[in-house]
């Protein structure tokens, strides 16, 4: 089956949800054995979407599956309904059930009913309604001459639910099984992409099955393994085998797979050992703490964080001697050490992590340039301090510093007790 | 000029940089009067990109501009160079300057030289090299029969720099002026998208110039205004006029424009008043503090944050009486109030914000369900507490709670002194 996804972007400038949707859908479709041949983002005006949908009728690849996200909202620039109706000659009709559902949502939540919401009850003739229990915009499914078009709202949470509950079961029926493509991603931290690629070069030949590639995202270099097989069990076995071969090559830099990134790995190790953590942040300004508490259940081991942005806070909350800061500067090895040790002692936790550095864009000096960061880990076996010289802008320096601190803790937790 | 952008995604599943690049490019191109007609994400295999590039020769829209990002890395799945060479019959040749630059980068940084990095010195015959002072992969520019192809690395920081320094000047020459399209985005907080749309409906008619639309991203409902004019000055004047007409309709919900979101607005107001802020976070777990310190120069007003995840930390760091927590629970109006007031007093700041709530997915009860959050602001005029009942998942609840806290402070700072 030829598979395409389309995002209706607000003139392509609206930001992150477009790609969140496209990548999420690509992963879900892969699990159903469907590889996305192309993703297209179109502006929120009728013409380009109508043209794009019409070219599907001249494309000989059949059956074809097209999943459109976005453009189903209540406002005039939400054009997906009209474009599909136009491209497939399926005039819009008000759907009484949809109208009732929308009116009820507004009544229940006590919102003022804005009349333009009724636009969301319009559905192309012949289309099947896909209910949306998480929002006001229903989706729909239109099948024409072996071209299957699914339209879903662009709000990720609503789309994820609608795909899982409404679209995936219909796709399973349409495809009737066939090839299964499964993917596993091995995340690494500490080496550059080209070094990782060189390390596993023998696995990265084109045309292999499983196929292996590398990507860089969110501060990690990740190795992506994709297996094609007749059944899920077979594909899974192939992934297991390939991961077993790759892991020793990646060694200690291999932090985890799929959704298992540094915060999740550290959380699991700490919870298993019934140990606790506190965090003293300066340059990362709450990011390290935020990453840790992104993990549901972090309260089992995470006691507190002190974001001591001002020097006086470092002294008052962490007991860092004012003299030490005067002598070495807030961004220094001794202050990073004192922050971690001070917090570990007042919070009474097994471990304490600290960060202090110059995230920029200003504040750098010749001896302490932007990107200079000290991270420290205080624990039962003493304190470790590491100096980092990070490239990039403020966001990237903060992200890398927080990840490096988590990795310092991960490596400590992996040592034999 | 017909304009397209193409991202080479790692099988479309690699995450956020793809869309970061596409949206950033769309905004930059708009400033040059170029509207992106289509963005396409293709898997990192040769075939689809070659086909896509070849269809440009049959597309009558000329001149055509194509900007490709990604797929220029050192590994075998980086296929952009080969695909362009193939589609335009411009065989790859090693560029001696590029080779020298790459070897020097490795020498300087003391990295091991991985031989596959030399792939990055291969350039299609007849293409012009676009230097990359921020990384190892150079870009290139190939012009053929009025089709202009620019290829840049996918790493956002490298691409942003290369576009600004190398691509934009060439595009200015190519277009020789013409229509200028400028955009302004008015961010709002507090109303749903359909209510905002209804409020400004008269401005959202299709075909108007400036064109007005709404989008939802990062917890804000934003109104996007796009003006087309012959000169930049004319377009700017149109934007100013339209923004002046929209602002009174949006009223107090209008928080700022373009890059001015809640953290930036609050930062500017606090800095102007020489006032200070501390933050006590429970359910937001560092996110509120992270949002504030995302703003460069936050150290001018931001003193500290206490992320008191454990109840004992609320008592030790914020002086919240253990009895109060026992009596009302950690997620309660009195505890939110005590957190803010306690921190304001120990940190000695003008204002203190606090958050306490149930972010889920577990931990909810019939009387205190997931999504129940209390936020408090303690300041010179006393303490305000607000109760929120937020829909969505853990990430969304935390995000909305942090934004609502910032908005509480914003509204206080806007009151006449």
Coordinates of N, CA and C in Angstrom, one line a residue, chain A residues 10 84 140 211 316:
Chain A
X10 N -0.1 25.9 9.7 CA -0.6 27.3 9.5 C 0.5 28.0 8.8
X84 N -11.2 18.3 1.1 CA -11.6 16.9 0.8 C -12.9 16.8 0.0
X140 N -12.9 12.1 10.1 CA -13.7 11.3 9.2 C -12.9 10.5 8.3
X211 N 17.7 -3.2 8.9 CA 18.4 -2.0 8.5 C 18.8 -1.2 9.7
X316 N 22.8 30.5 51.1 CA 21.7 30.3 52.1 C 21.1 28.8 52.0

